[in-house]
Short mmCIF file of C-alpha atoms in Angstrom, two decimals:
data_model
loop_
_atom_site.label_atom_id
_atom_site.label_comp_id
_atom_site.label_asym_id
_atom_site.label_seq_id
_atom_site.Cartn_x
_atom_site.Cartn_y
_atom_site.Cartn_z
CA MET A 58 20.32 40.81 -115.69
CA HIS A 59 22.92 42.39 -117.99
CA PHE A 60 26.44 43.41 -116.92
CA SER A 61 30.12 42.65 -117.25
CA LEU A 62 31.74 39.77 -115.37
CA LYS A 63 35.16 41.38 -115.17
CA SER A 64 34.77 42.71 -111.65
CA PHE A 65 33.83 39.29 -110.32
CA ALA A 66 36.48 37.09 -111.92
CA SER A 67 38.89 37.27 -109.02
CA PHE A 68 36.31 36.06 -106.50
CA LEU A 69 35.20 32.83 -108.08
CA CYS A 70 36.99 30.58 -105.61
CA CYS A 71 36.45 32.60 -102.42
CA VAL A 72 34.53 31.17 -99.47
CA PHE A 73 33.54 33.26 -96.47
CA THR A 74 32.99 31.51 -93.14
CA PHE A 75 30.70 32.67 -90.35
CA THR A 76 30.07 31.10 -86.97
CA VAL A 77 26.50 30.92 -85.65
CA MET A 78 25.55 29.69 -82.18
CA GLN A 79 22.77 27.15 -82.45
CA ALA A 80 19.97 26.80 -79.95
CA GLN A 81 20.11 23.89 -77.53
CA ILE A 82 20.07 20.40 -79.07
CA ALA A 83 19.62 17.48 -76.69
CA THR A 84 22.53 15.18 -75.90
CA ASN A 85 22.92 12.27 -78.38
CA TYR A 86 21.36 14.34 -81.21
CA GLU A 87 22.87 16.18 -84.16
CA VAL A 88 21.23 18.57 -86.60
CA GLY A 89 22.22 18.31 -90.26
CA THR A 90 24.22 21.20 -91.69
CA TRP A 91 22.26 20.47 -94.86
CA TYR A 92 19.04 18.57 -95.45
CA GLN A 93 19.34 14.80 -94.90
CA PHE A 94 22.94 15.37 -93.75
CA LYS A 95 24.14 15.91 -97.32
CA PRO A 96 27.66 17.42 -97.36
CA ALA A 97 26.75 20.38 -99.62
CA ALA A 98 23.78 22.30 -101.01
CA VAL A 99 23.14 23.42 -104.60
CA SER A 100 20.50 25.79 -106.00
CA TYR A 101 19.75 26.52 -109.65
CA THR A 102 18.24 29.96 -110.25
CA PHE A 103 16.92 31.36 -113.54
CA ASP A 104 16.48 35.08 -114.27
CA ASP A 105 14.56 37.25 -116.73
CA ASN A 106 11.72 34.93 -117.87
CA CYS A 107 13.75 33.76 -120.86
CA SER A 108 11.54 31.85 -123.27
CA ASN A 109 13.31 28.47 -123.10
CA GLN A 110 13.45 28.24 -119.33
CA LEU A 111 10.01 26.69 -118.75
CA PRO A 112 9.65 24.49 -121.88
CA ILE A 113 13.25 23.25 -122.15
CA ALA A 114 15.22 23.76 -118.93
CA VAL A 115 12.64 22.97 -116.25
CA PRO A 116 11.72 19.54 -117.71
CA MET A 117 15.40 18.54 -117.53
CA PHE A 118 15.31 19.21 -113.78
CA ASP A 119 11.92 17.50 -113.42
CA LYS A 120 13.45 14.33 -114.88
CA TYR A 121 15.42 13.87 -111.66
CA GLY A 122 13.01 15.51 -109.25
CA PHE A 123 15.28 18.56 -108.84
CA LYS A 124 13.61 21.91 -108.06
CA VAL A 125 14.71 25.34 -109.31
CA THR A 126 14.01 29.01 -108.59
CA LEU A 127 12.54 31.24 -111.29
CA PHE A 128 13.34 34.90 -110.55
CA THR A 129 10.64 36.67 -112.52
CA VAL A 130 10.36 40.22 -113.91
CA THR A 131 6.64 40.75 -113.54
CA SER A 132 6.20 43.39 -116.28
CA TRP A 133 8.02 41.38 -118.93
CA SER A 134 6.53 38.70 -121.15
CA LEU A 135 5.54 35.68 -119.07
CA SER A 136 2.91 32.98 -118.67
CA TRP A 137 1.30 33.02 -115.25
CA PRO A 138 -0.47 29.67 -115.81
CA ASN A 139 2.85 28.02 -116.66
CA LEU A 140 4.55 29.62 -113.66
CA LEU A 141 1.71 28.44 -111.43
CA ASN A 142 2.11 24.90 -112.77
CA ALA A 143 5.84 25.06 -112.09
CA SER A 144 5.17 26.22 -108.55
CA LYS A 145 2.68 23.41 -107.97
CA ASN A 146 5.44 21.03 -109.08
CA GLY A 147 7.71 22.33 -106.33
CA HIS A 148 9.69 25.01 -108.15
CA GLU A 149 10.00 28.46 -106.61
CA VAL A 150 8.64 31.56 -108.35
CA ALA A 151 10.40 34.59 -106.88
CA SER A 152 10.95 38.29 -107.55
CA HIS A 153 13.29 39.99 -110.01
CA THR A 154 11.40 43.30 -109.49
CA VAL A 155 8.65 44.78 -111.67
CA THR A 156 10.74 46.37 -114.45
CA HIS A 157 14.26 44.98 -113.90
CA ALA A 158 15.26 48.30 -112.38
CA ASP A 159 18.75 48.71 -110.96
CA LEU A 160 17.83 49.24 -107.32
CA SER A 161 21.15 50.90 -106.50
CA THR A 162 20.18 53.86 -108.74
CA LEU A 163 16.80 54.45 -107.06
CA THR A 164 15.83 56.15 -103.85
CA ALA A 165 14.35 53.93 -101.16
CA ALA A 166 10.93 55.43 -101.91
CA ASN A 167 11.22 54.46 -105.59
CA GLN A 168 12.56 51.02 -104.77
CA ASP A 169 9.51 50.24 -102.67
CA PRO A 170 6.98 49.79 -105.52
CA GLU A 171 9.48 47.70 -107.51
CA LEU A 172 9.78 45.35 -104.55
CA LYS A 173 6.23 45.46 -103.24
CA ASN A 174 4.34 45.26 -106.52
CA SER A 175 6.48 42.47 -107.92
CA GLN A 176 5.79 40.36 -104.85
CA ALA A 177 2.08 41.22 -104.95
CA SER A 178 1.78 40.22 -108.62
CA ILE A 179 3.45 36.88 -107.98
CA ASN A 180 1.33 36.15 -104.93
CA THR A 181 -1.83 37.04 -106.85
CA ASN A 182 -1.05 34.73 -109.75
CA VAL A 183 0.97 31.97 -108.07
CA THR A 184 -1.50 31.22 -105.33
CA ASN A 185 -0.07 28.03 -103.83
CA ALA A 186 3.09 29.59 -102.37
CA LYS A 187 4.47 32.85 -100.99
CA CYS A 188 7.03 34.97 -102.82
CA LEU A 189 9.72 35.56 -100.18
CA THR A 190 13.06 35.95 -102.00
CA ILE A 191 14.45 38.34 -104.60
CA ALA A 192 17.31 38.49 -107.12
CA TYR A 193 18.57 42.03 -107.61
CA PRO A 194 18.72 43.20 -111.24
CA ASN A 195 22.33 43.61 -112.36
CA CYS A 196 23.24 42.06 -108.99
CA ASN A 197 23.06 45.49 -107.34
CA ILE A 198 21.43 45.43 -103.93
CA GLY A 199 19.19 48.32 -102.96
CA ASP A 200 18.10 49.66 -99.58
CA LYS A 201 18.19 46.69 -97.25
CA THR A 202 15.60 48.11 -94.86
CA THR A 203 13.12 48.46 -97.70
CA ILE A 204 13.95 45.03 -99.12
CA SER A 205 13.47 43.36 -95.73
CA LYS A 206 9.89 44.65 -95.57
CA TYR A 207 8.95 42.10 -98.24
CA TYR A 208 11.66 39.43 -98.52
CA ILE A 209 13.65 37.19 -96.20
CA ALA A 210 16.69 36.87 -98.50
CA GLY A 211 18.21 38.31 -101.66
CA ARG A 212 20.68 37.09 -104.27
CA ILE A 213 23.70 38.88 -105.73
CA CYS A 214 26.34 37.31 -108.02
CA SER A 215 29.85 37.72 -106.65
CA GLY A 216 30.97 34.24 -107.70
CA GLN A 217 31.49 32.75 -104.24
CA ILE A 218 30.48 29.47 -102.64
CA VAL A 219 28.15 30.48 -99.81
CA ALA A 220 29.10 29.41 -96.29
CA SER A 221 26.74 27.12 -94.39
CA SER A 222 25.71 30.04 -92.16
CA PRO A 223 25.80 33.25 -94.23
CA SER A 224 26.50 36.48 -92.37
CA ASP A 225 23.98 38.40 -94.51
CA PHE A 226 20.96 36.74 -96.10
CA TYR A 227 20.41 39.78 -98.31
CA ASN A 228 23.79 39.29 -100.00
CA ILE A 229 23.72 35.62 -101.02
CA SER A 230 26.26 35.04 -103.77
CA SER A 231 25.66 33.19 -107.03
CA ASN A 232 27.76 32.00 -109.97
CA ILE A 233 26.88 33.30 -113.42
CA CYS A 234 26.57 30.69 -116.16
CA GLY A 235 26.69 30.88 -119.94
CA ASN A 236 28.85 32.19 -122.72
CA THR A 237 29.86 35.46 -121.01
CA GLY A 238 31.69 33.71 -118.17
CA SER A 239 33.65 30.67 -117.07
CA LEU A 240 30.70 28.35 -116.34
CA GLN A 241 29.74 27.11 -119.79
CA THR A 242 30.27 23.36 -119.95
CA ALA A 243 28.99 20.48 -117.86
CA GLN A 244 32.52 20.00 -116.56
CA ASN A 245 32.60 23.64 -115.45
CA PHE A 246 29.38 23.05 -113.52
CA ASN A 247 30.71 19.81 -112.07
CA ASP A 248 33.90 21.47 -110.90
CA LYS A 249 31.96 24.26 -109.23
CA VAL A 250 29.75 21.91 -107.20
CA SER A 251 32.86 19.95 -106.27
CA SER A 252 34.27 23.13 -104.74
CA ALA A 253 31.07 23.48 -102.73
CA LEU A 254 31.51 19.88 -101.56
CA THR A 255 35.04 20.61 -100.41
CA ALA A 256 33.86 23.70 -98.53
CA LYS A 257 30.70 21.96 -97.24
CA GLY A 258 28.92 25.05 -98.49
CA TRP A 259 26.14 26.19 -100.80
CA CYS A 260 26.59 26.65 -104.56
CA VAL A 261 24.04 28.92 -106.25
CA PHE A 262 23.99 28.94 -110.06
CA LEU A 263 22.58 31.89 -112.03
CA ILE A 264 21.26 31.02 -115.50
CA HIS A 265 19.63 33.41 -117.99
CA GLY A 266 19.13 32.31 -121.59
CA VAL A 267 18.93 28.67 -122.65
CA ASP A 268 20.10 27.77 -126.16
CA GLY A 269 19.06 30.42 -128.71
CA ASP A 270 16.18 32.10 -126.89
CA GLY A 271 17.76 35.56 -127.02
CA GLY A 272 18.42 35.68 -123.28
CA TYR A 273 21.55 37.13 -121.72
CA SER A 274 24.61 34.83 -121.45
CA PRO A 275 22.91 31.72 -122.84
CA THR A 276 23.80 28.26 -121.58
CA GLN A 277 23.44 25.25 -123.84
CA SER A 278 20.75 22.82 -122.74
CA THR A 279 22.97 19.87 -123.64
CA GLU A 280 25.54 21.05 -121.08
CA ILE A 281 22.86 21.50 -118.42
CA SER A 282 21.50 18.03 -119.17
CA SER A 283 24.92 16.41 -118.93
CA HIS A 284 25.63 18.19 -115.65
CA LEU A 285 22.28 17.11 -114.16
CA SER A 286 23.09 13.50 -115.02
CA TYR A 287 26.31 13.93 -113.05
CA MET A 288 24.38 15.39 -110.11
CA ASN A 289 21.93 12.51 -110.14
CA THR A 290 24.82 10.03 -110.06
CA ASN A 291 26.40 11.89 -107.14
CA ILE A 292 23.22 12.86 -105.35
CA ALA A 293 24.49 11.38 -102.05
CA ASN A 294 26.83 14.38 -101.85
CA TYR A 295 24.40 17.17 -102.70
CA TRP A 296 21.10 18.54 -101.50
CA ILE A 297 19.44 20.29 -104.43
CA GLY A 298 16.94 22.82 -103.09
CA THR A 299 15.27 26.00 -104.22
CA PHE A 300 16.85 29.26 -103.12
CA LEU A 301 13.99 29.81 -100.64
CA ASN A 302 14.08 26.33 -99.15
CA VAL A 303 17.82 26.51 -98.51
CA VAL A 304 17.42 29.90 -96.81
CA LYS A 305 14.61 28.55 -94.64
CA TYR A 306 16.61 25.48 -93.74
CA ILE A 307 19.65 27.46 -92.62
CA LYS A 308 17.62 29.82 -90.44
CA GLU A 309 15.53 27.02 -88.91
CA ARG A 310 18.58 24.82 -88.37
CA ASN A 311 20.42 27.59 -86.54
CA GLY A 312 17.38 28.47 -84.42
CA ALA A 313 16.10 24.99 -83.59
CA SER A 314 15.95 23.56 -80.08
CA LEU A 315 15.34 19.85 -79.47
CA VAL A 316 14.30 18.54 -76.07
CA GLU A 317 14.12 14.80 -75.41
CA THR A 318 12.06 13.14 -72.69
CA THR A 319 12.26 9.44 -71.81
CA ILE A 320 8.86 7.77 -71.83
CA SER A 321 10.15 4.27 -71.16
CA LYS A 322 13.22 2.16 -71.94
CA ASP A 323 11.71 1.55 -75.38
CA SER A 324 10.33 4.97 -76.27
CA LEU A 325 11.51 8.59 -76.36
CA LYS A 326 9.73 11.89 -76.93
CA ALA A 327 11.48 14.59 -79.01
CA VAL A 328 10.05 18.10 -79.33
CA VAL A 329 11.58 20.55 -81.83
CA THR A 330 10.91 24.27 -81.45
CA GLU A 331 12.24 27.61 -82.69
CA THR A 332 11.20 31.26 -82.46
CA LEU A 333 10.83 32.12 -86.16
CA ASP A 334 7.52 33.01 -87.79
CA SER A 335 5.86 29.64 -88.34
CA SER A 336 3.69 31.03 -91.14
CA ILE A 337 6.90 31.47 -93.18
CA TYR A 338 9.41 29.00 -91.79
CA ASN A 339 8.03 25.53 -92.46
CA ALA A 340 10.97 23.62 -93.93
CA PRO A 341 11.77 20.18 -92.48
CA VAL A 342 15.08 20.07 -90.63
CA SER A 343 17.12 16.86 -90.46
CA PHE A 344 18.14 15.37 -87.12
CA ARG A 345 19.84 12.16 -86.13
CA ARG A 346 20.09 10.45 -82.78
CA ILE A 347 22.54 7.85 -81.55
CA MET A 348 20.69 4.55 -81.43
CA PRO A 349 19.79 3.90 -77.76
CA THR A 350 21.65 1.03 -76.12
CA GLY A 351 19.75 -2.24 -76.34
CA TRP A 352 17.43 -1.16 -79.14
CA ALA A 353 17.04 -3.49 -82.12
CA GLY A 354 16.31 -0.48 -84.32
CA ALA A 355 14.10 2.59 -84.26
CA LYS A 356 10.82 3.76 -85.74
CA VAL A 357 9.87 7.43 -85.68
CA TYR A 358 6.36 8.80 -85.33
CA PHE A 359 5.08 12.34 -85.78
CA ASN A 360 2.32 12.64 -83.22
CA ASN A 361 0.74 9.23 -83.85
CA THR A 362 1.70 8.79 -87.52
CA LEU A 363 4.67 6.69 -88.64
CA ILE A 364 7.10 8.82 -90.70
CA THR A 365 10.12 8.02 -92.83
CA SER A 366 13.37 7.48 -90.95
CA THR A 367 16.68 5.88 -91.85
CA THR A 368 19.41 4.12 -89.94
CA SER A 369 23.05 4.82 -90.75
CA THR A 370 26.46 4.17 -89.23
CA VAL A 371 28.95 7.05 -89.17
CA ALA A 372 32.49 6.49 -87.85
CA GLY A 373 31.30 3.37 -86.05
CA THR A 374 28.27 5.01 -84.42
CA THR A 375 24.75 3.97 -85.43
CA TYR A 376 22.13 6.70 -85.80
CA VAL A 377 18.46 6.99 -86.62
CA MET A 378 17.78 10.00 -88.87
CA PHE A 379 14.46 11.80 -89.31
CA ASP A 380 13.08 15.17 -90.39
CA ALA A 381 11.03 17.51 -88.21
CA ILE A 382 9.42 20.89 -88.82
CA PRO A 383 9.85 23.04 -85.70
CA ASN A 384 6.73 24.00 -83.73
CA ARG A 385 4.50 21.53 -85.58
CA GLY A 386 4.08 18.72 -83.03
CA THR A 387 5.84 15.89 -81.23
CA ASN A 388 8.10 13.15 -82.53
CA TYR A 389 8.37 9.76 -80.85
CA LEU A 390 11.27 7.35 -81.26
CA VAL A 391 10.36 3.74 -80.55
CA ASN A 392 12.38 0.55 -80.30
CA THR A 393 11.44 -1.66 -83.25
CA ALA A 394 11.43 -4.64 -80.87
CA ILE A 395 8.68 -3.16 -78.70
CA THR A 396 5.66 -5.46 -78.27
CA THR A 397 3.94 -4.12 -75.14
CA VAL A 398 3.40 -0.66 -73.73
CA ALA A 399 2.81 0.17 -70.08
CA ALA A 400 -0.59 1.60 -69.18
CA PRO A 401 -0.65 5.36 -68.52
CA THR A 402 -0.18 6.69 -64.99
CA VAL A 403 -3.36 7.93 -63.31
CA THR A 404 -4.61 9.15 -59.94
CA SER A 405 -7.66 7.30 -58.64
CA PRO A 406 -10.12 7.80 -57.10
CA VAL A 407 -10.98 11.35 -58.08
CA LEU A 408 -13.33 12.87 -55.49
CA TYR A 409 -15.78 15.74 -55.85
CA CYS A 410 -18.67 17.08 -53.82
CA GLN A 411 -22.08 17.07 -55.38
CA ASN A 412 -22.69 20.00 -57.77
CA ALA A 413 -19.06 21.10 -57.69
CA THR A 414 -17.38 22.09 -61.00
CA ALA A 415 -15.25 19.19 -62.24
CA SER A 416 -12.17 19.45 -64.44
CA ALA A 417 -11.28 17.17 -67.35
CA LEU A 418 -9.73 13.88 -66.27
CA THR A 419 -5.96 13.60 -66.62
CA ALA A 420 -3.39 10.86 -67.18
CA THR A 421 0.31 10.77 -67.97
CA GLY A 422 1.09 9.05 -71.26
CA THR A 423 1.42 9.37 -75.03
CA ALA A 424 -1.47 9.59 -77.50
CA LEU A 425 -4.07 8.95 -74.79
CA LYS A 426 -7.37 7.27 -75.64
CA TRP A 427 -10.30 7.45 -73.22
CA TYR A 428 -12.99 4.81 -72.86
CA SER A 429 -16.14 4.16 -70.85
CA VAL A 430 -15.50 0.40 -70.72
CA ALA A 431 -12.57 -1.68 -69.46
CA THR A 432 -12.08 -3.60 -72.72
CA GLY A 433 -13.38 -3.30 -76.25
CA GLY A 434 -15.66 -0.46 -77.19
CA THR A 435 -14.81 2.70 -79.07
CA ALA A 436 -12.58 5.47 -77.79
CA LEU A 437 -14.33 8.64 -76.69
CA THR A 438 -13.89 11.60 -79.01
CA THR A 439 -12.84 13.98 -76.22
CA THR A 440 -11.27 13.79 -72.77
CA PRO A 441 -14.07 13.19 -70.24
CA VAL A 442 -15.29 16.05 -68.06
CA PRO A 443 -17.58 14.21 -65.60
CA THR A 444 -20.74 15.71 -64.18
CA THR A 445 -21.30 16.03 -60.43
CA THR A 446 -25.05 16.32 -60.22
CA THR A 447 -25.60 12.72 -59.06
CA VAL A 448 -24.04 11.08 -56.01
CA GLY A 449 -22.10 7.90 -56.80
CA SER A 450 -19.07 6.52 -58.66
CA THR A 451 -18.34 6.19 -62.38
CA ASN A 452 -15.47 4.26 -63.98
CA TYR A 453 -13.39 5.75 -66.78
CA TYR A 454 -10.54 4.05 -68.62
CA VAL A 455 -7.52 5.39 -70.48
CA SER A 456 -4.78 3.85 -72.65
CA GLN A 457 -1.68 5.21 -74.34
CA THR A 458 -0.24 4.37 -77.76
CA VAL A 459 3.51 4.30 -78.40
CA GLY A 460 5.01 3.17 -81.67
CA GLY A 461 1.66 1.99 -82.96
CA VAL A 462 1.17 -0.30 -79.92
CA GLU A 463 -1.77 0.49 -77.63
CA SER A 464 -1.41 -0.28 -73.93
CA ALA A 465 -3.79 -1.84 -71.48
CA ARG A 466 -6.23 0.59 -69.88
CA SER A 467 -5.84 2.28 -66.53
CA ASN A 468 -8.98 2.75 -64.43
CA ILE A 469 -10.01 6.07 -62.93
CA ILE A 470 -12.88 5.96 -60.42
CA PHE A 471 -14.73 9.26 -60.35
CA THR A 472 -16.73 9.60 -57.13
CA VAL A 473 -19.33 12.24 -56.30
CA ASN A 474 -20.09 12.57 -52.57
CA ALA A 475 -23.25 14.07 -51.13
CA LEU A 476 -22.79 17.39 -49.40
CA PRO A 477 -22.53 16.84 -45.61
CA THR A 478 -25.04 18.36 -43.20
CA ILE A 479 -23.06 20.16 -40.56
CA THR A 480 -24.80 20.82 -37.21
CA THR A 481 -23.74 23.03 -34.32
CA ALA A 482 -25.35 25.16 -31.66
CA SER A 483 -27.09 28.15 -33.18
CA ALA A 484 -26.32 30.58 -30.31
CA VAL A 485 -24.37 30.45 -27.06
CA SER A 486 -24.37 33.07 -24.28
CA ILE A 487 -21.38 33.44 -21.95
CA CYS A 488 -20.15 35.99 -19.44
CA ASN A 489 -17.24 38.27 -20.25
CA GLY A 490 -13.94 36.61 -19.39
CA THR A 491 -15.23 33.02 -19.58
CA THR A 492 -14.79 30.37 -22.27
CA THR A 493 -17.10 28.02 -24.12
CA THR A 494 -16.69 25.10 -26.48
CA LEU A 495 -18.37 25.07 -29.88
CA LEU A 496 -18.94 21.63 -31.45
CA ALA A 497 -19.69 20.73 -35.09
CA SER A 498 -20.80 17.32 -36.37
CA GLY A 499 -21.78 15.61 -39.60
CA GLY A 500 -18.46 15.76 -41.44
CA THR A 501 -15.05 14.10 -41.39
CA SER A 502 -13.03 17.34 -41.48
CA TYR A 503 -13.81 20.93 -40.60
CA LYS A 504 -12.63 24.46 -41.07
CA TRP A 505 -13.78 27.23 -38.77
CA SER A 506 -13.80 30.94 -39.50
CA ASN A 507 -10.99 31.38 -36.97
CA ALA A 508 -8.87 28.90 -39.05
CA ALA A 509 -9.26 26.03 -36.59
CA THR A 510 -9.61 22.59 -38.20
CA THR A 511 -10.98 20.48 -35.34
CA ALA A 512 -14.54 19.40 -34.71
CA SER A 513 -14.66 21.53 -31.58
CA ILE A 514 -13.12 24.85 -30.68
CA THR A 515 -12.81 26.69 -27.39
CA VAL A 516 -13.37 30.43 -27.59
CA SER A 517 -13.51 33.38 -25.15
CA PRO A 518 -14.78 36.42 -27.07
CA THR A 519 -15.00 39.79 -25.34
CA VAL A 520 -17.82 41.00 -27.57
CA THR A 521 -20.66 39.30 -29.39
CA THR A 522 -18.96 37.24 -32.15
CA SER A 523 -20.23 34.99 -34.95
CA TYR A 524 -18.34 31.80 -35.80
CA SER A 525 -18.92 29.72 -38.96
CA VAL A 526 -17.75 26.28 -39.91
CA THR A 527 -17.62 24.26 -43.14
CA GLY A 528 -17.24 20.52 -43.27
CA THR A 529 -16.32 17.85 -45.80
CA ASN A 530 -16.88 14.13 -45.85
#
């Protein structure tokens, strides 16, 4: 990207705020403004495929495990294998159009191939991730309707710290670095992220050339290195994420709902959902819950797998913090002092008539395991669906697992009863205006075609009438 900074100088310290209503979060929970409840977010973006970006700059970020975004012009000189390797290492490869065209000078029809074909080239060559964001050449946004067909966010460069909930994801600001502007030294970088910390916002850096690679507005690698050392020292204050991951996080955070259900005094169920496209939005969102009264501590499970969680005290309140990807499954919070788990709740016996169609057995509990024996044995691979061809009773057993502790087994008795033989008079003759009693036998309950439910019914038909009865035992 090549342009003058003069029009942006007066905006370098501006911060725009925007209020977003979040979906419902259960009482006692908070969702992190930024990942892992860091106070601010920082993204490092590189434009134009400059030759020192991959061999010199990216390894400096890799040293600390920091990930960057590489906005790539797909028709310019580049190495797809090296970009693929960077992507596999967690860096984002994103669009800077096909030819570095100034979108603001093109019709929407001519913008479309610049946007579409750039994304297609990246997705064809960088096969482990989707290209979903774009940096506009010369920072000039094009037709937003056309852009939104292919991308979920776009970057400009108006020199602002981005608010925690941007009003327009297609106009995300960045701060230009290098010798054409005010962000040249490590201290300049450090001061800029400090302003993001004060605002609790998002600082996006825009870097082109590195050292003497001929790129626009070069930044010295020694200054980048010194700044990254500062960031590593102060990492408790900053979440460093790719441009795409920060966008995903904001949208998922603002759309997430968390519903908690109490399983027992020592275990809780937390389900996180949102309405975004799950094939795109898959970033973990950070939550924390006030530690339940009486708990020694908390472990967190995703489905039945123990996941990383941390305990922290904020303003005198103790929390357990964990990450969850919406719509991916169920989280369970468990008292670390738990040693026993109650058996699941069941209904027994379960009764069917012979040859009836049976449903799968049910129980209320967490991570149910079904067995054919009361103790020992191996859990069945599926929930039992008993057969009803043979009269008699069969025992099934079910346990639940909470916090890695499996309960005792509840017993379900599945009973198949023989079909009853119902007898009654085959035909009865009466005179008009008189009554007669019809009697059924062989069952324990009955239902007649006239809706009566007794063994006998008294009827007085005025014409020849058929009556039927079914019985159960």
